[in-house]
């Protein structure tokens, strides 16, 4: 992927960079994913066949009483959940966040979906300080521990509410079908809305840019129609640098 981002490739045209990316990054990566999926399916089929064969052998080789005892013993020896899948980190719930600042109501940014979609802006890897907010309990408890689901906004696609810090403020951001709202959880109220609008760069109208890009590139036109409201965030340079380093 170096030809796409290397300063040494500044002399290359956009089409040359895209061709290099498709040839050496996208196509091999897609092939690897498809191969991995196929291997996973084959692995599952082989394991299932082995378990069935073993179960048939046990049924034929033992009496009914011994089979029942063996089954009971097997259940007692079943492994506990893997520690990597269990965590005591609590979920971030919307109703709990509301208790932090009950006097602060949701404020409408009055921005249409084609101008801003946080679900497509906060989740694509340009920032890492936003966490997904759940609206109810998510996951079951195992031995008193809650199963850890993905909490970082990065890589999520179905969340509609997030919480995160911006300098000396903490915001909740909520996406609705028609607009985007925010609630200030911590920090000064004065200038909070303007600060968030600057963060999302709402002073720049997005629709004309989408139109220009779509006319210039047929492939981008297809992508733009599927993912509206994607914006480049105006982040603090130091914070952005350390978030990528860490």
Coordinates of C-alpha atoms in Angstrom, one line a residue:
X1 CA 0.0 0.0 0.0
X2 CA 3.1 2.3 0.1
X3 CA 2.4 3.8 -3.4
X4 CA -0.8 5.3 -2.1
X5 CA 0.7 7.2 0.9
X6 CA 4.5 7.4 0.4
X7 CA 5.8 11.0 -0.2
X8 CA 8.1 9.5 -2.8
X9 CA 5.0 8.7 -4.9
X10 CA 3.9 12.3 -5.1
X11 CA 4.7 12.3 -8.8
X12 CA 2.3 9.5 -9.5
X13 CA -1.2 10.3 -10.8
X14 CA -4.4 9.3 -8.9
X15 CA -5.2 6.6 -11.4
X16 CA -1.7 5.1 -11.1
X17 CA -2.0 5.1 -7.3
X18 CA -5.5 3.5 -7.4
X19 CA -4.3 0.8 -9.8
X20 CA -1.3 0.0 -7.5
X21 CA -3.7 -0.2 -4.5
X22 CA -6.1 -2.5 -6.3
X23 CA -3.3 -4.7 -7.6
X24 CA -1.2 -5.1 -4.5
X25 CA -3.6 -4.4 -1.6
X26 CA -7.3 -4.8 -2.4
X27 CA -7.3 -7.8 -4.7
X28 CA -4.8 -9.9 -2.6
X29 CA -6.5 -9.0 0.6
X30 CA -9.9 -10.0 -0.8
X31 CA -8.5 -13.3 -2.0
X32 CA -7.0 -13.9 1.5
X33 CA -10.4 -13.2 3.2
X34 CA -12.2 -15.6 0.8
X35 CA -9.6 -18.3 1.4
X36 CA -9.9 -17.8 5.2
X37 CA -13.7 -18.1 5.0
X38 CA -13.5 -21.3 3.0
X39 CA -11.0 -22.8 5.5
X40 CA -13.2 -21.9 8.4
X41 CA -16.2 -23.7 6.8
X42 CA -14.1 -26.8 6.0
X43 CA -12.7 -26.8 9.6
X44 CA -16.2 -26.6 11.0
X45 CA -17.4 -29.5 8.7
X46 CA -14.5 -31.7 9.7
X47 CA -14.9 -31.1 13.4
X48 CA -18.7 -31.8 13.2
X49 CA -18.0 -35.0 11.3
X50 CA -15.4 -36.1 13.9
X51 CA -17.8 -35.4 16.8
X52 CA -20.6 -37.3 15.2
X53 CA -18.4 -40.3 14.5
X54 CA -17.1 -40.3 18.1
X55 CA -20.7 -40.1 19.4
X56 CA -21.8 -43.0 17.2
X57 CA -18.8 -45.1 18.4
X58 CA -19.6 -44.4 22.1
X59 CA -23.3 -45.3 21.6
X60 CA -22.4 -48.6 20.0
X61 CA -19.6 -49.5 22.4
X62 CA -21.4 -48.8 25.7
X63 CA -24.6 -49.8 27.4
X64 CA -27.4 -47.3 27.8
X65 CA -26.5 -46.8 31.5
X66 CA -22.9 -46.2 30.8
X67 CA -23.8 -43.9 27.9
X68 CA -25.9 -41.8 30.3
X69 CA -23.1 -41.7 32.9
X70 CA -20.5 -40.8 30.3
X71 CA -22.8 -38.0 29.1
X72 CA -23.2 -36.7 32.6
X73 CA -19.4 -36.9 33.2
X74 CA -18.8 -35.1 30.0
X75 CA -21.1 -32.2 30.9
X76 CA -19.3 -31.9 34.3
X77 CA -16.0 -31.6 32.6
X78 CA -17.1 -29.0 30.0
X79 CA -14.6 -26.2 29.8
X80 CA -15.5 -22.8 31.3
X81 CA -15.7 -19.8 28.9
X82 CA -12.4 -18.6 27.6
X83 CA -11.0 -15.7 29.6
X84 CA -10.5 -13.8 26.3
X85 CA -14.3 -13.7 25.8
X86 CA -15.2 -12.7 29.3
X87 CA -14.7 -9.3 30.9
X88 CA -15.9 -7.4 33.9
X89 CA -15.9 -4.2 32.0
X90 CA -19.4 -2.7 32.2
X91 CA -21.4 -1.7 29.1
X92 CA -22.0 2.0 28.6
X93 CA -25.7 2.5 28.8
X94 CA -27.6 5.5 27.6
X95 CA -29.8 5.6 30.7
X96 CA -26.7 5.8 32.9
X97 CA -25.2 8.6 30.9
X98 CA -28.4 10.6 31.3
X99 CA -27.9 10.6 35.1
X100 CA -24.5 12.4 34.7
X101 CA -26.2 15.7 33.5
X102 CA -30.0 15.4 34.0
X103 CA -30.3 19.1 33.4
X104 CA -28.8 19.0 29.9
X105 CA -31.3 17.9 27.2
X106 CA -30.6 16.7 23.7
X107 CA -29.8 19.5 21.3
X108 CA -30.5 19.2 17.6
X109 CA -27.6 20.2 15.3
X110 CA -30.3 20.6 12.6
X111 CA -28.1 18.9 10.0
X112 CA -29.7 16.5 7.5
X113 CA -28.4 13.0 6.9
X114 CA -26.7 13.8 3.6
X115 CA -24.6 16.4 5.4
X116 CA -23.6 14.4 8.4
X117 CA -23.9 10.7 9.5
X118 CA -21.8 10.0 12.7
X119 CA -22.3 6.3 12.0
X120 CA -20.1 6.7 8.9
X121 CA -17.8 9.3 10.3
X122 CA -16.8 8.2 13.8
X123 CA -16.4 4.5 12.9
X124 CA -14.0 4.6 10.0
X125 CA -10.6 4.8 11.7
X126 CA -9.9 8.5 11.6
X127 CA -10.5 8.9 15.4
X128 CA -10.5 6.5 18.3
X129 CA -11.9 8.5 21.3
X130 CA -15.6 7.6 20.8
X131 CA -17.3 4.7 22.5
X132 CA -20.5 3.0 21.6
X133 CA -23.5 3.6 23.9
X134 CA -26.0 0.8 24.4
X135 CA -29.7 1.3 25.0
X136 CA -30.2 -1.9 26.9
X137 CA -28.2 -4.8 28.4
X138 CA -26.1 -6.5 25.8
X139 CA -24.7 -10.0 26.2
X140 CA -25.3 -12.6 28.8
X141 CA -23.5 -13.0 32.1
X142 CA -21.3 -15.9 32.6
X143 CA -20.1 -16.7 36.2
X144 CA -20.9 -13.1 37.2
X145 CA -18.9 -11.6 34.4
X146 CA -20.4 -9.8 31.4
X147 CA -19.4 -10.9 27.9
X148 CA -17.4 -8.1 26.4
X149 CA -18.8 -6.8 23.1
X150 CA -17.1 -4.2 20.9
X151 CA -17.3 -0.9 22.7
X152 CA -15.0 1.3 20.5
X153 CA -16.8 3.2 17.8
X154 CA -14.1 2.1 15.3
X155 CA -15.4 -0.6 13.1
X156 CA -19.0 -0.6 14.2
X157 CA -21.8 0.0 11.8
X158 CA -25.1 -0.4 13.6
X159 CA -24.7 1.9 16.6
X160 CA -26.7 5.1 16.9
X161 CA -25.2 6.8 20.0
X162 CA -21.7 7.4 21.1
X163 CA -19.8 9.2 24.0
X164 CA -16.4 10.7 23.9
X165 CA -14.2 13.7 25.0
X166 CA -13.3 16.8 23.0
X167 CA -10.7 18.8 24.9
X168 CA -12.4 19.9 28.2
X169 CA -15.9 18.6 27.3
X170 CA -17.6 15.2 27.2
X171 CA -20.3 14.7 24.6
X172 CA -23.0 12.2 23.8
X173 CA -23.9 12.1 20.1
X174 CA -27.1 10.5 18.9
X175 CA -28.0 9.8 15.2
X176 CA -31.6 9.9 14.2
X177 CA -33.1 9.1 10.8
X178 CA -33.4 12.9 10.1
X179 CA -30.7 14.7 12.0
X180 CA -27.9 14.5 14.6
X181 CA -28.3 15.5 18.2
X182 CA -25.8 16.0 21.1
X183 CA -25.9 16.2 24.9
X184 CA -23.2 17.8 27.0
X185 CA -22.2 15.5 29.8
X186 CA -19.3 17.5 31.2
X187 CA -17.7 20.8 30.6
X188 CA -18.9 24.4 30.0
X189 CA -22.2 24.8 28.2
X190 CA -21.1 28.1 26.6
X191 CA -19.8 27.4 23.1
X192 CA -20.4 23.6 23.3
X193 CA -22.6 23.5 20.2
X194 CA -20.1 25.7 18.2
X195 CA -17.2 23.5 19.3
X196 CA -19.0 20.3 18.0
X197 CA -19.9 22.0 14.7
X198 CA -16.3 22.9 14.2
X199 CA -15.2 19.3 15.0
X200 CA -17.5 18.0 12.3
X201 CA -16.6 20.9 10.0
X202 CA -20.2 21.7 9.4
X203 CA -19.3 25.1 8.0
X204 CA -18.4 23.3 4.8
X205 CA -21.4 22.1 2.8
X206 CA -20.9 18.4 1.9
X207 CA -23.5 17.8 -0.9
X208 CA -21.7 20.0 -3.5
X209 CA -18.4 18.2 -2.8
X210 CA -20.1 14.8 -3.2
X211 CA -21.5 15.9 -6.5
X212 CA -18.1 17.1 -7.8
X213 CA -16.4 13.9 -6.7
X214 CA -19.1 11.7 -8.2
X215 CA -18.8 13.5 -11.6
X216 CA -15.1 13.1 -11.6
X217 CA -15.1 9.4 -10.7
X218 CA -17.8 6.8 -11.6
X219 CA -16.6 4.4 -8.9
X220 CA -16.8 7.1 -6.2
X221 CA -20.3 8.0 -7.4
X222 CA -21.5 4.5 -6.5
X223 CA -19.8 4.6 -3.1
X224 CA -21.1 8.1 -2.4
X225 CA -24.7 7.0 -3.0
X226 CA -24.3 4.2 -0.4
X227 CA -22.5 6.1 2.3
X228 CA -23.8 9.7 2.7
X229 CA -22.7 12.2 5.3
X230 CA -19.0 11.1 5.7
X231 CA -16.8 14.0 6.9
X232 CA -13.2 14.5 7.7
X233 CA -13.0 15.5 11.3
X234 CA -11.2 18.6 12.6
X235 CA -9.1 16.9 15.3
X236 CA -6.6 18.3 17.7
X237 CA -3.2 17.5 16.0
X238 CA -1.5 16.3 19.1
X239 CA -4.4 14.1 20.2
X240 CA -4.7 12.7 16.7
X241 CA -1.0 11.9 16.5
X242 CA -0.9 10.0 19.9
X243 CA -4.2 8.1 19.1
X244 CA -2.5 6.6 16.0
X245 CA 0.8 5.9 17.8
X246 CA -1.0 4.2 20.7

